[in-house]
Structure formats: structure tokens, C-alpha cells
Amino acid sequence: GQQLNQSPQSMFIQEGEDVSMNCTSSSIFNTWLWYKQDPGEGPVLLIALYKAGELTSNGRLTAQFGITRKDSFLNISASIPSDVGIYFCAGLQYNFNKFYFGSGTKLNVKP
Amino acid sequence: DTGVSQNPRHKITKRGQNVTFRCDPISEHNRLYWYRQTLGQGPEFLTYFQNEAQLEKSRLLSDRFSAERPKGSFSTLEIQRTEQGDSAMYLCASSLGASGSLTDTQYFGPGTRLTVL
């Protein structure tokens, strides 16, 4: 299947710091999504990106759809303890009609 | 609550037993997806339905797995003769899937955690 490389695998940051994580692939995707997953729960959608170059914000979260359509990044500004969790990127290719997920970035925030 | 719901949330079974999970999608959503997620990994696609039609199946979906969506609303995923390797979180997602739509954002349920002893 299509592989999405998500980095970093984990992060330990101090409350108040900004965070950046990204997702890259050798394949082109038509839609990028970013999800957050808490332990024992399903992923919750954070941001959806539909056009190359698109920059979208949701509160303290900002995500961009890379110009090449092969990558996306997610930034979290002024992190807080409730940002703790695992963040997944997901890419959709129209012809395959299903999402491929990255392996996740585990975020730890120290108060 | 108008989100995706899944039942049961947890299932513990003995190897060799059959199990069935249920997913109720968001009511107006036409597409329903099943994923499997193991510890430390992202969700892996298993299969999806457009209304009642099962349109795609992953190679991960062995003959012991079967999914149905008989009336185009809720779906069931059955695993026969469970093996220890089937232990995972099984996630269901739904999307609008409007005809001709170029975007198909998926919304996930809370998952069913399966443990095979």
C-alpha cells in the first residue's frame, strides 16, 4: 500500500511551546487530514485540507497541504497539557478511494 | 449524540470463537469504513461500503472476516475462528460520500477493542 512517513515519532515539550510535525510520501494525495487520538478512543478529526498549497487553521492548530501534494505539516502553537495524545496524518487518493494513515506522532506536554 | 457509535467497546474472547461487532454511522452518511489498528500504528483500511454495496476489500481481510451493511445503515464485522493475531482495535468511520464529491472526510467511532486469549 501507499506509505506515509510521519515524523517525529514522539515529542516531549514544555507547556507553552510550539510544536511541528509532518507527513511525507512518495505518492501524490488529493486530500490530507489530521487526526488526534486519545488512548482507547477513535481518532478525532482536527483539520482537513483539500487543495495543494492550502493553509488552514483551527484555533491553535495550523496545517498545510504541500505544493507537491506529497506532504503536509501540522503546527500547534502554545501547547497545553490537553494537547497530549497521538496525532495521525491521513492521505486520500481518489482512485483508491481510501485513506492511508501515518504511524502517528506521540505528543507529551510537561506542565 | 449524532456521531459514529460502535458496540461493544471491548470484547475478550477465546481463540477459535466467533465475534461480531456493530457500527452505527452518522445518519446521513452513505459511506462506511472498517479499519484495524494495532498498538503504535495508524489505522489500516479493511473494507468500505457505499450504501449497502461493499466496494473494496483490503488484503488484510482474510476469509475469516466478513462485513455486511444490509440496509445501508448500520454495519457488522464478523471474525470467525479468532486468532491471537486478531487482537486489535477495530474502528468504524463514516463519510457523506455524495455522488461526484471529490472530498470524503471520514469521522471515526470510538472503536471496539478485541482481545483474543
JSON list of C-alpha atoms in Angstrom, two decimals:
[
{"chain": "A", "resi": 1, "resn": "GLY", "atom": "CA", "xyz": [0.00, 0.00, 0.00]},
{"chain": "A", "resi": 2, "resn": "GLN", "atom": "CA", "xyz": [0.92, 3.64, -0.07]},
{"chain": "A", "resi": 3, "resn": "GLN", "atom": "CA", "xyz": [3.26, 4.59, 2.75]},
{"chain": "A", "resi": 4, "resn": "LEU", "atom": "CA", "xyz": [3.01, 7.80, 4.73]},
{"chain": "A", "resi": 5, "resn": "ASN", "atom": "CA", "xyz": [6.11, 8.67, 6.73]},
{"chain": "A", "resi": 6, "resn": "GLN", "atom": "CA", "xyz": [5.20, 10.69, 9.78]},
{"chain": "A", "resi": 7, "resn": "SER", "atom": "CA", "xyz": [7.76, 12.40, 11.96]},
{"chain": "A", "resi": 8, "resn": "PRO", "atom": "CA", "xyz": [8.77, 12.75, 14.63]},
{"chain": "A", "resi": 9, "resn": "GLN", "atom": "CA", "xyz": [7.58, 9.51, 16.24]},
{"chain": "A", "resi": 10, "resn": "SER", "atom": "CA", "xyz": [7.33, 11.20, 19.62]},
{"chain": "A", "resi": 11, "resn": "MET", "atom": "CA", "xyz": [7.92, 14.57, 21.20]},
{"chain": "A", "resi": 12, "resn": "PHE", "atom": "CA", "xyz": [8.40, 15.78, 24.76]},
{"chain": "A", "resi": 13, "resn": "ILE", "atom": "CA", "xyz": [7.80, 19.50, 25.11]},
{"chain": "A", "resi": 14, "resn": "GLN", "atom": "CA", "xyz": [7.15, 22.08, 27.77]},
{"chain": "A", "resi": 15, "resn": "GLU", "atom": "CA", "xyz": [3.74, 23.67, 28.14]},
{"chain": "A", "resi": 16, "resn": "GLY", "atom": "CA", "xyz": [3.59, 26.85, 26.10]},
{"chain": "A", "resi": 17, "resn": "GLU", "atom": "CA", "xyz": [5.99, 25.70, 23.41]},
{"chain": "A", "resi": 18, "resn": "ASP", "atom": "CA", "xyz": [5.06, 25.40, 19.75]},
{"chain": "A", "resi": 19, "resn": "VAL", "atom": "CA", "xyz": [5.04, 22.01, 18.05]},
{"chain": "A", "resi": 20, "resn": "SER", "atom": "CA", "xyz": [5.55, 20.98, 14.46]},
{"chain": "A", "resi": 21, "resn": "MET", "atom": "CA", "xyz": [5.07, 17.57, 12.88]},
{"chain": "A", "resi": 22, "resn": "ASN", "atom": "CA", "xyz": [4.93, 16.43, 9.29]},
{"chain": "A", "resi": 23, "resn": "CYS", "atom": "CA", "xyz": [3.90, 13.69, 6.96]},
{"chain": "A", "resi": 24, "resn": "THR", "atom": "CA", "xyz": [5.60, 12.82, 3.68]},
{"chain": "A", "resi": 25, "resn": "SER", "atom": "CA", "xyz": [5.03, 10.30, 0.92]},
{"chain": "A", "resi": 26, "resn": "SER", "atom": "CA", "xyz": [6.46, 9.29, -2.41]},
{"chain": "A", "resi": 27, "resn": "SER", "atom": "CA", "xyz": [2.90, 9.34, -3.77]},
{"chain": "A", "resi": 28, "resn": "ILE", "atom": "CA", "xyz": [0.55, 12.19, -4.55]},
{"chain": "A", "resi": 29, "resn": "PHE", "atom": "CA", "xyz": [-2.55, 12.65, -2.43]},
{"chain": "A", "resi": 30, "resn": "ASN", "atom": "CA", "xyz": [-5.69, 14.66, -3.15]},
{"chain": "A", "resi": 31, "resn": "THR", "atom": "CA", "xyz": [-6.78, 15.23, 0.44]},
{"chain": "A", "resi": 32, "resn": "TRP", "atom": "CA", "xyz": [-4.84, 15.41, 3.69]},
{"chain": "A", "resi": 33, "resn": "LEU", "atom": "CA", "xyz": [-6.43, 15.06, 7.09]},
{"chain": "A", "resi": 34, "resn": "TRP", "atom": "CA", "xyz": [-5.01, 15.41, 10.57]},
{"chain": "A", "resi": 35, "resn": "TYR", "atom": "CA", "xyz": [-6.50, 13.46, 13.46]},
{"chain": "A", "resi": 36, "resn": "LYS", "atom": "CA", "xyz": [-5.83, 13.27, 17.21]},
{"chain": "A", "resi": 37, "resn": "GLN", "atom": "CA", "xyz": [-6.37, 10.06, 19.11]},
{"chain": "A", "resi": 38, "resn": "ASP", "atom": "CA", "xyz": [-6.60, 9.67, 22.88]},
{"chain": "A", "resi": 39, "resn": "PRO", "atom": "CA", "xyz": [-5.92, 6.26, 24.48]},
{"chain": "A", "resi": 40, "resn": "GLY", "atom": "CA", "xyz": [-8.80, 3.84, 23.97]},
{"chain": "A", "resi": 41, "resn": "GLU", "atom": "CA", "xyz": [-10.71, 6.19, 21.69]},
{"chain": "A", "resi": 42, "resn": "GLY", "atom": "CA", "xyz": [-11.17, 6.62, 17.96]},
{"chain": "A", "resi": 43, "resn": "PRO", "atom": "CA", "xyz": [-9.33, 9.35, 16.03]},
{"chain": "A", "resi": 44, "resn": "VAL", "atom": "CA", "xyz": [-10.96, 12.77, 16.11]},
{"chain": "A", "resi": 45, "resn": "LEU", "atom": "CA", "xyz": [-10.69, 14.98, 13.05]},
{"chain": "A", "resi": 46, "resn": "LEU", "atom": "CA", "xyz": [-8.71, 18.19, 13.60]},
{"chain": "A", "resi": 47, "resn": "ILE", "atom": "CA", "xyz": [-8.15, 19.71, 10.17]},
{"chain": "A", "resi": 48, "resn": "ALA", "atom": "CA", "xyz": [-8.98, 18.75, 6.57]},
{"chain": "A", "resi": 49, "resn": "LEU", "atom": "CA", "xyz": [-7.01, 20.03, 3.56]},
{"chain": "A", "resi": 50, "resn": "TYR", "atom": "CA", "xyz": [-8.34, 19.74, 0.03]},
{"chain": "A", "resi": 51, "resn": "LYS", "atom": "CA", "xyz": [-6.09, 21.83, -2.23]},
{"chain": "A", "resi": 52, "resn": "ALA", "atom": "CA", "xyz": [-2.34, 21.90, -2.83]},
{"chain": "A", "resi": 53, "resn": "GLY", "atom": "CA", "xyz": [-0.81, 24.86, -1.02]},
{"chain": "A", "resi": 54, "resn": "GLU", "atom": "CA", "xyz": [-3.85, 25.29, 1.23]},
{"chain": "A", "resi": 55, "resn": "LEU", "atom": "CA", "xyz": [-3.12, 26.62, 4.72]},
{"chain": "A", "resi": 56, "resn": "THR", "atom": "CA", "xyz": [-5.89, 26.07, 7.25]},
{"chain": "A", "resi": 57, "resn": "SER", "atom": "CA", "xyz": [-6.19, 26.96, 10.93]},
{"chain": "A", "resi": 58, "resn": "ASN", "atom": "CA", "xyz": [-8.37, 25.60, 13.69]},
{"chain": "A", "resi": 59, "resn": "GLY", "atom": "CA", "xyz": [-7.73, 27.55, 16.87]},
{"chain": "A", "resi": 60, "resn": "ARG", "atom": "CA", "xyz": [-4.11, 26.94, 17.88]},
{"chain": "A", "resi": 61, "resn": "LEU", "atom": "CA", "xyz": [-3.68, 24.37, 15.10]},
{"chain": "A", "resi": 62, "resn": "THR", "atom": "CA", "xyz": [-2.43, 25.20, 11.62]},
{"chain": "A", "resi": 63, "resn": "ALA", "atom": "CA", "xyz": [-1.93, 22.69, 8.82]},
{"chain": "A", "resi": 64, "resn": "GLN", "atom": "CA", "xyz": [-0.72, 22.98, 5.26]},
{"chain": "A", "resi": 65, "resn": "PHE", "atom": "CA", "xyz": [-1.16, 20.86, 2.16]},
{"chain": "A", "resi": 66, "resn": "GLY", "atom": "CA", "xyz": [2.22, 20.74, 0.42]},
{"chain": "A", "resi": 67, "resn": "ILE", "atom": "CA", "xyz": [2.57, 22.19, -3.07]},
{"chain": "A", "resi": 68, "resn": "THR", "atom": "CA", "xyz": [3.89, 18.89, -4.44]},
{"chain": "A", "resi": 69, "resn": "ARG", "atom": "CA", "xyz": [0.83, 17.10, -2.92]},
{"chain": "A", "resi": 70, "resn": "LYS", "atom": "CA", "xyz": [3.26, 14.64, -1.32]},
{"chain": "A", "resi": 71, "resn": "ASP", "atom": "CA", "xyz": [3.44, 16.17, 2.12]},
{"chain": "A", "resi": 72, "resn": "SER", "atom": "CA", "xyz": [1.61, 18.03, 4.85]},
{"chain": "A", "resi": 73, "resn": "PHE", "atom": "CA", "xyz": [2.53, 19.55, 8.18]},
{"chain": "A", "resi": 74, "resn": "LEU", "atom": "CA", "xyz": [0.69, 20.36, 11.38]},
{"chain": "A", "resi": 75, "resn": "ASN", "atom": "CA", "xyz": [1.70, 23.08, 13.83]},
{"chain": "A", "resi": 76, "resn": "ILE", "atom": "CA", "xyz": [0.34, 23.51, 17.34]},
{"chain": "A", "resi": 77, "resn": "SER", "atom": "CA", "xyz": [1.06, 26.84, 18.97]},
{"chain": "A", "resi": 78, "resn": "ALA", "atom": "CA", "xyz": [1.30, 27.49, 22.72]},
{"chain": "A", "resi": 79, "resn": "SER", "atom": "CA", "xyz": [0.80, 23.85, 23.68]},
{"chain": "A", "resi": 80, "resn": "ILE", "atom": "CA", "xyz": [-1.27, 22.94, 26.73]},
{"chain": "A", "resi": 81, "resn": "PRO", "atom": "CA", "xyz": [-1.49, 19.68, 28.72]},
{"chain": "A", "resi": 82, "resn": "SER", "atom": "CA", "xyz": [-4.69, 18.58, 26.95]},
{"chain": "A", "resi": 83, "resn": "ASP", "atom": "CA", "xyz": [-2.79, 18.52, 23.65]},
{"chain": "A", "resi": 84, "resn": "VAL", "atom": "CA", "xyz": [-1.26, 15.25, 24.85]},
{"chain": "A", "resi": 85, "resn": "GLY", "atom": "CA", "xyz": [-2.14, 12.38, 22.54]},
{"chain": "A", "resi": 86, "resn": "ILE", "atom": "CA", "xyz": [-1.22, 10.76, 19.27]},
{"chain": "A", "resi": 87, "resn": "TYR", "atom": "CA", "xyz": [-1.55, 12.78, 16.08]},
{"chain": "A", "resi": 88, "resn": "PHE", "atom": "CA", "xyz": [-2.12, 10.99, 12.80]},
{"chain": "A", "resi": 89, "resn": "CYS", "atom": "CA", "xyz": [-1.95, 12.27, 9.27]},
{"chain": "A", "resi": 90, "resn": "ALA", "atom": "CA", "xyz": [-4.12, 10.60, 6.65]},
{"chain": "A", "resi": 91, "resn": "GLY", "atom": "CA", "xyz": [-3.99, 10.95, 2.88]},
{"chain": "A", "resi": 92, "resn": "LEU", "atom": "CA", "xyz": [-6.66, 10.14, 0.31]},
{"chain": "A", "resi": 93, "resn": "GLN", "atom": "CA", "xyz": [-6.12, 9.25, -3.31]},
{"chain": "A", "resi": 94, "resn": "TYR", "atom": "CA", "xyz": [-9.29, 9.47, -5.39]},
{"chain": "A", "resi": 95, "resn": "ASN", "atom": "CA", "xyz": [-8.56, 6.43, -7.50]},
{"chain": "A", "resi": 96, "resn": "PHE", "atom": "CA", "xyz": [-8.03, 4.23, -4.46]},
{"chain": "A", "resi": 97, "resn": "ASN", "atom": "CA", "xyz": [-10.91, 5.79, -2.56]},
{"chain": "A", "resi": 98, "resn": "LYS", "atom": "CA", "xyz": [-9.48, 5.04, 0.85]},
{"chain": "A", "resi": 99, "resn": "PHE", "atom": "CA", "xyz": [-7.33, 6.80, 3.38]},
{"chain": "A", "resi": 100, "resn": "TYR", "atom": "CA", "xyz": [-3.79, 5.82, 4.24]},
{"chain": "A", "resi": 101, "resn": "PHE", "atom": "CA", "xyz": [-2.62, 6.71, 7.71]},
{"chain": "A", "resi": 102, "resn": "GLY", "atom": "CA", "xyz": [0.79, 7.62, 9.03]},
{"chain": "A", "resi": 103, "resn": "SER", "atom": "CA", "xyz": [2.12, 5.78, 12.07]},
{"chain": "A", "resi": 104, "resn": "GLY", "atom": "CA", "xyz": [1.48, 8.72, 14.36]},
{"chain": "A", "resi": 105, "resn": "THR", "atom": "CA", "xyz": [3.35, 11.33, 16.41]},
{"chain": "A", "resi": 106, "resn": "LYS", "atom": "CA", "xyz": [3.01, 10.88, 20.15]},
{"chain": "A", "resi": 107, "resn": "LEU", "atom": "CA", "xyz": [2.97, 14.26, 21.90]},
{"chain": "A", "resi": 108, "resn": "ASN", "atom": "CA", "xyz": [3.80, 14.66, 25.57]},
{"chain": "A", "resi": 109, "resn": "VAL", "atom": "CA", "xyz": [3.40, 18.09, 27.21]},
{"chain": "A", "resi": 110, "resn": "LYS", "atom": "CA", "xyz": [5.02, 18.80, 30.56]},
{"chain": "A", "resi": 111, "resn": "PRO", "atom": "CA", "xyz": [3.10, 21.31, 32.67]},
{"chain": "B", "resi": 1, "resn": "ASP", "atom": "CA", "xyz": [-25.17, 12.05, 20.27]},
{"chain": "B", "resi": 2, "resn": "THR", "atom": "CA", "xyz": [-25.08, 12.14, 16.46]},
{"chain": "B", "resi": 3, "resn": "GLY", "atom": "CA", "xyz": [-21.58, 10.72, 15.96]},
{"chain": "B", "resi": 4, "resn": "VAL", "atom": "CA", "xyz": [-20.47, 7.26, 14.88]},
{"chain": "B", "resi": 5, "resn": "SER", "atom": "CA", "xyz": [-21.16, 4.62, 17.53]},
{"chain": "B", "resi": 6, "resn": "GLN", "atom": "CA", "xyz": [-19.67, 1.17, 17.93]},
{"chain": "B", "resi": 7, "resn": "ASN", "atom": "CA", "xyz": [-20.63, -1.78, 20.10]},
{"chain": "B", "resi": 8, "resn": "PRO", "atom": "CA", "xyz": [-19.28, -3.37, 22.10]},
{"chain": "B", "resi": 9, "resn": "ARG", "atom": "CA", "xyz": [-16.44, -1.10, 23.21]},
{"chain": "B", "resi": 10, "resn": "HIS", "atom": "CA", "xyz": [-14.45, -4.06, 24.50]},
{"chain": "B", "resi": 11, "resn": "LYS", "atom": "CA", "xyz": [-14.56, -7.77, 23.68]},
{"chain": "B", "resi": 12, "resn": "ILE", "atom": "CA", "xyz": [-12.50, -10.53, 25.21]},
{"chain": "B", "resi": 13, "resn": "THR", "atom": "CA", "xyz": [-12.78, -13.92, 23.58]},
{"chain": "B", "resi": 14, "resn": "LYS", "atom": "CA", "xyz": [-11.02, -17.23, 23.45]},
{"chain": "B", "resi": 15, "resn": "ARG", "atom": "CA", "xyz": [-9.11, -18.32, 20.40]},
{"chain": "B", "resi": 16, "resn": "GLY", "atom": "CA", "xyz": [-11.35, -20.13, 17.95]},
{"chain": "B", "resi": 17, "resn": "GLN", "atom": "CA", "xyz": [-14.54, -18.30, 18.91]},
{"chain": "B", "resi": 18, "resn": "ASN", "atom": "CA", "xyz": [-16.54, -16.09, 16.56]},
{"chain": "B", "resi": 19, "resn": "VAL", "atom": "CA", "xyz": [-17.12, -12.42, 17.35]},
{"chain": "B", "resi": 20, "resn": "THR", "atom": "CA", "xyz": [-19.33, -9.77, 15.79]},
{"chain": "B", "resi": 21, "resn": "PHE", "atom": "CA", "xyz": [-19.03, -6.00, 16.08]},
{"chain": "B", "resi": 22, "resn": "ARG", "atom": "CA", "xyz": [-21.57, -3.38, 15.17]},
{"chain": "B", "resi": 23, "resn": "CYS", "atom": "CA", "xyz": [-21.16, 0.12, 13.79]},
{"chain": "B", "resi": 24, "resn": "ASP", "atom": "CA", "xyz": [-23.85, 2.78, 13.51]},
{"chain": "B", "resi": 25, "resn": "PRO", "atom": "CA", "xyz": [-22.70, 5.58, 11.22]},
{"chain": "B", "resi": 26, "resn": "ILE", "atom": "CA", "xyz": [-23.76, 9.21, 11.20]},
{"chain": "B", "resi": 27, "resn": "SER", "atom": "CA", "xyz": [-27.32, 9.04, 9.90]},
{"chain": "B", "resi": 28, "resn": "GLU", "atom": "CA", "xyz": [-26.98, 10.86, 6.58]},
{"chain": "B", "resi": 29, "resn": "HIS", "atom": "CA", "xyz": [-23.63, 9.29, 5.66]},
{"chain": "B", "resi": 30, "resn": "ASN", "atom": "CA", "xyz": [-23.59, 6.94, 2.68]},
{"chain": "B", "resi": 31, "resn": "ARG", "atom": "CA", "xyz": [-20.12, 5.51, 3.12]},
{"chain": "B", "resi": 32, "resn": "LEU", "atom": "CA", "xyz": [-18.98, 3.31, 5.95]},
{"chain": "B", "resi": 33, "resn": "TYR", "atom": "CA", "xyz": [-15.42, 2.10, 6.51]},
{"chain": "B", "resi": 34, "resn": "TRP", "atom": "CA", "xyz": [-13.80, -0.50, 8.72]},
{"chain": "B", "resi": 35, "resn": "TYR", "atom": "CA", "xyz": [-10.21, -0.19, 9.93]},
{"chain": "B", "resi": 36, "resn": "ARG", "atom": "CA", "xyz": [-7.96, -2.20, 12.20]},
{"chain": "B", "resi": 37, "resn": "GLN", "atom": "CA", "xyz": [-5.45, -0.54, 14.47]},
{"chain": "B", "resi": 38, "resn": "THR", "atom": "CA", "xyz": [-2.70, -2.26, 16.43]},
{"chain": "B", "resi": 39, "resn": "LEU", "atom": "CA", "xyz": [-0.67, -0.68, 19.19]},
{"chain": "B", "resi": 40, "resn": "GLY", "atom": "CA", "xyz": [1.68, 2.02, 18.00]},
{"chain": "B", "resi": 41, "resn": "GLN", "atom": "CA", "xyz": [0.33, 2.05, 14.48]},
{"chain": "B", "resi": 42, "resn": "GLY", "atom": "CA", "xyz": [-2.12, 4.11, 12.48]},
{"chain": "B", "resi": 43, "resn": "PRO", "atom": "CA", "xyz": [-5.44, 2.64, 11.36]},
{"chain": "B", "resi": 44, "resn": "GLU", "atom": "CA", "xyz": [-5.23, 0.16, 8.46]},
{"chain": "B", "resi": 45, "resn": "PHE", "atom": "CA", "xyz": [-8.05, 0.03, 5.96]},
{"chain": "B", "resi": 46, "resn": "LEU", "atom": "CA", "xyz": [-10.09, -3.20, 5.85]},
{"chain": "B", "resi": 47, "resn": "THR", "atom": "CA", "xyz": [-13.16, -2.52, 3.72]},
{"chain": "B", "resi": 48, "resn": "TYR", "atom": "CA", "xyz": [-15.78, 0.06, 2.83]},
{"chain": "B", "resi": 49, "resn": "PHE", "atom": "CA", "xyz": [-19.41, 0.29, 1.80]},
{"chain": "B", "resi": 50, "resn": "GLN", "atom": "CA", "xyz": [-21.23, 2.74, -0.41]},
{"chain": "B", "resi": 51, "resn": "ASN", "atom": "CA", "xyz": [-24.76, 2.36, 0.95]},
{"chain": "B", "resi": 52, "resn": "GLU", "atom": "CA", "xyz": [-25.28, -1.42, 1.11]},
{"chain": "B", "resi": 53, "resn": "ALA", "atom": "CA", "xyz": [-22.66, -2.31, -1.51]},
{"chain": "B", "resi": 54, "resn": "GLN", "atom": "CA", "xyz": [-19.26, -3.47, -0.34]},
{"chain": "B", "resi": 55, "resn": "LEU", "atom": "CA", "xyz": [-16.97, -1.81, -2.87]},
{"chain": "B", "resi": 56, "resn": "GLU", "atom": "CA", "xyz": [-13.48, -2.61, -1.72]},
{"chain": "B", "resi": 57, "resn": "LYS", "atom": "CA", "xyz": [-11.67, -5.08, 0.50]},
{"chain": "B", "resi": 58, "resn": "SER", "atom": "CA", "xyz": [-8.11, -4.99, 1.69]},
{"chain": "B", "resi": 59, "resn": "ARG", "atom": "CA", "xyz": [-5.76, -7.95, 1.52]},
{"chain": "B", "resi": 60, "resn": "LEU", "atom": "CA", "xyz": [-5.83, -7.75, 5.33]},
{"chain": "B", "resi": 61, "resn": "LEU", "atom": "CA", "xyz": [-9.40, -9.01, 5.24]},
{"chain": "B", "resi": 62, "resn": "SER", "atom": "CA", "xyz": [-8.89, -12.76, 5.28]},
{"chain": "B", "resi": 63, "resn": "ASP", "atom": "CA", "xyz": [-11.62, -15.32, 4.61]},
{"chain": "B", "resi": 64, "resn": "ARG", "atom": "CA", "xyz": [-12.37, -15.39, 8.33]},
{"chain": "B", "resi": 65, "resn": "PHE", "atom": "CA", "xyz": [-13.55, -11.79, 8.19]},
{"chain": "B", "resi": 66, "resn": "SER", "atom": "CA", "xyz": [-16.89, -10.75, 6.76]},
{"chain": "B", "resi": 67, "resn": "ALA", "atom": "CA", "xyz": [-18.63, -7.40, 6.80]},
{"chain": "B", "resi": 68, "resn": "GLU", "atom": "CA", "xyz": [-22.20, -6.54, 5.96]},
{"chain": "B", "resi": 69, "resn": "ARG", "atom": "CA", "xyz": [-24.34, -3.47, 5.66]},
{"chain": "B", "resi": 70, "resn": "PRO", "atom": "CA", "xyz": [-27.69, -4.99, 4.72]},
{"chain": "B", "resi": 71, "resn": "LYS", "atom": "CA", "xyz": [-29.89, -1.90, 4.66]},
{"chain": "B", "resi": 72, "resn": "GLY", "atom": "CA", "xyz": [-27.25, 0.71, 4.01]},
{"chain": "B", "resi": 73, "resn": "SER", "atom": "CA", "xyz": [-27.39, 1.93, 7.59]},
{"chain": "B", "resi": 74, "resn": "PHE", "atom": "CA", "xyz": [-25.56, 0.04, 10.36]},
{"chain": "B", "resi": 75, "resn": "SER", "atom": "CA", "xyz": [-22.79, -2.44, 9.58]},
{"chain": "B", "resi": 76, "resn": "THR", "atom": "CA", "xyz": [-21.46, -5.57, 11.23]},
{"chain": "B", "resi": 77, "resn": "LEU", "atom": "CA", "xyz": [-17.97, -7.03, 11.12]},
{"chain": "B", "resi": 78, "resn": "GLU", "atom": "CA", "xyz": [-17.68, -10.71, 11.98]},
{"chain": "B", "resi": 79, "resn": "ILE", "atom": "CA", "xyz": [-14.46, -12.56, 12.67]},
{"chain": "B", "resi": 80, "resn": "GLN", "atom": "CA", "xyz": [-14.72, -16.35, 12.62]},
{"chain": "B", "resi": 81, "resn": "ARG", "atom": "CA", "xyz": [-12.33, -18.70, 14.39]},
{"chain": "B", "resi": 82, "resn": "THR", "atom": "CA", "xyz": [-10.48, -15.85, 16.05]},
{"chain": "B", "resi": 83, "resn": "GLU", "atom": "CA", "xyz": [-6.70, -16.00, 16.38]},
{"chain": "B", "resi": 84, "resn": "GLN", "atom": "CA", "xyz": [-4.46, -14.18, 18.82]},
{"chain": "B", "resi": 85, "resn": "GLY", "atom": "CA", "xyz": [-3.19, -12.05, 15.95]},
{"chain": "B", "resi": 86, "resn": "ASP", "atom": "CA", "xyz": [-6.70, -10.64, 15.53]},
{"chain": "B", "resi": 87, "resn": "SER", "atom": "CA", "xyz": [-6.30, -8.73, 18.81]},
{"chain": "B", "resi": 88, "resn": "ALA", "atom": "CA", "xyz": [-6.55, -5.06, 17.88]},
{"chain": "B", "resi": 89, "resn": "MET", "atom": "CA", "xyz": [-8.81, -2.02, 17.95]},
{"chain": "B", "resi": 90, "resn": "TYR", "atom": "CA", "xyz": [-11.44, -2.22, 15.21]},
{"chain": "B", "resi": 91, "resn": "LEU", "atom": "CA", "xyz": [-12.51, 1.22, 14.09]},
{"chain": "B", "resi": 92, "resn": "CYS", "atom": "CA", "xyz": [-15.50, 2.23, 12.04]},
{"chain": "B", "resi": 93, "resn": "ALA", "atom": "CA", "xyz": [-15.76, 5.51, 10.17]},
{"chain": "B", "resi": 94, "resn": "SER", "atom": "CA", "xyz": [-18.42, 7.09, 8.02]},
{"chain": "B", "resi": 95, "resn": "SER", "atom": "CA", "xyz": [-18.48, 9.83, 5.43]},
{"chain": "B", "resi": 96, "resn": "LEU", "atom": "CA", "xyz": [-21.01, 11.68, 3.37]},
{"chain": "B", "resi": 97, "resn": "GLY", "atom": "CA", "xyz": [-19.83, 10.07, 0.14]},
{"chain": "B", "resi": 98, "resn": "ALA", "atom": "CA", "xyz": [-22.05, 12.28, -2.01]},
{"chain": "B", "resi": 99, "resn": "SER", "atom": "CA", "xyz": [-22.12, 11.30, -5.65]},
{"chain": "B", "resi": 100, "resn": "GLY", "atom": "CA", "xyz": [-19.48, 13.16, -7.59]},
{"chain": "B", "resi": 101, "resn": "SER", "atom": "CA", "xyz": [-17.91, 14.52, -4.44]},
{"chain": "B", "resi": 102, "resn": "LEU", "atom": "CA", "xyz": [-14.18, 14.96, -4.64]},
{"chain": "B", "resi": 103, "resn": "THR", "atom": "CA", "xyz": [-13.76, 15.08, -0.89]},
{"chain": "B", "resi": 104, "resn": "ASP", "atom": "CA", "xyz": [-14.79, 12.48, 1.59]},
{"chain": "B", "resi": 105, "resn": "THR", "atom": "CA", "xyz": [-13.85, 13.37, 5.14]},
{"chain": "B", "resi": 106, "resn": "GLN", "atom": "CA", "xyz": [-14.21, 10.40, 7.46]},
{"chain": "B", "resi": 107, "resn": "TYR", "atom": "CA", "xyz": [-15.46, 10.60, 11.03]},
{"chain": "B", "resi": 108, "resn": "PHE", "atom": "CA", "xyz": [-14.48, 7.80, 13.36]},
{"chain": "B", "resi": 109, "resn": "GLY", "atom": "CA", "xyz": [-16.29, 5.93, 16.08]},
{"chain": "B", "resi": 110, "resn": "PRO", "atom": "CA", "xyz": [-14.69, 5.10, 19.44]},
{"chain": "B", "resi": 111, "resn": "GLY", "atom": "CA", "xyz": [-13.65, 1.63, 18.31]},
{"chain": "B", "resi": 112, "resn": "THR", "atom": "CA", "xyz": [-14.07, -1.92, 19.62]},
{"chain": "B", "resi": 113, "resn": "ARG", "atom": "CA", "xyz": [-11.03, -3.28, 21.45]},
{"chain": "B", "resi": 114, "resn": "LEU", "atom": "CA", "xyz": [-10.74, -7.03, 20.76]},
{"chain": "B", "resi": 115, "resn": "THR", "atom": "CA", "xyz": [-8.56, -9.25, 22.90]},
{"chain": "B", "resi": 116, "resn": "VAL", "atom": "CA", "xyz": [-8.16, -12.87, 21.86]},
{"chain": "B", "resi": 117, "resn": "LEU", "atom": "CA", "xyz": [-6.81, -15.10, 24.62]}
]
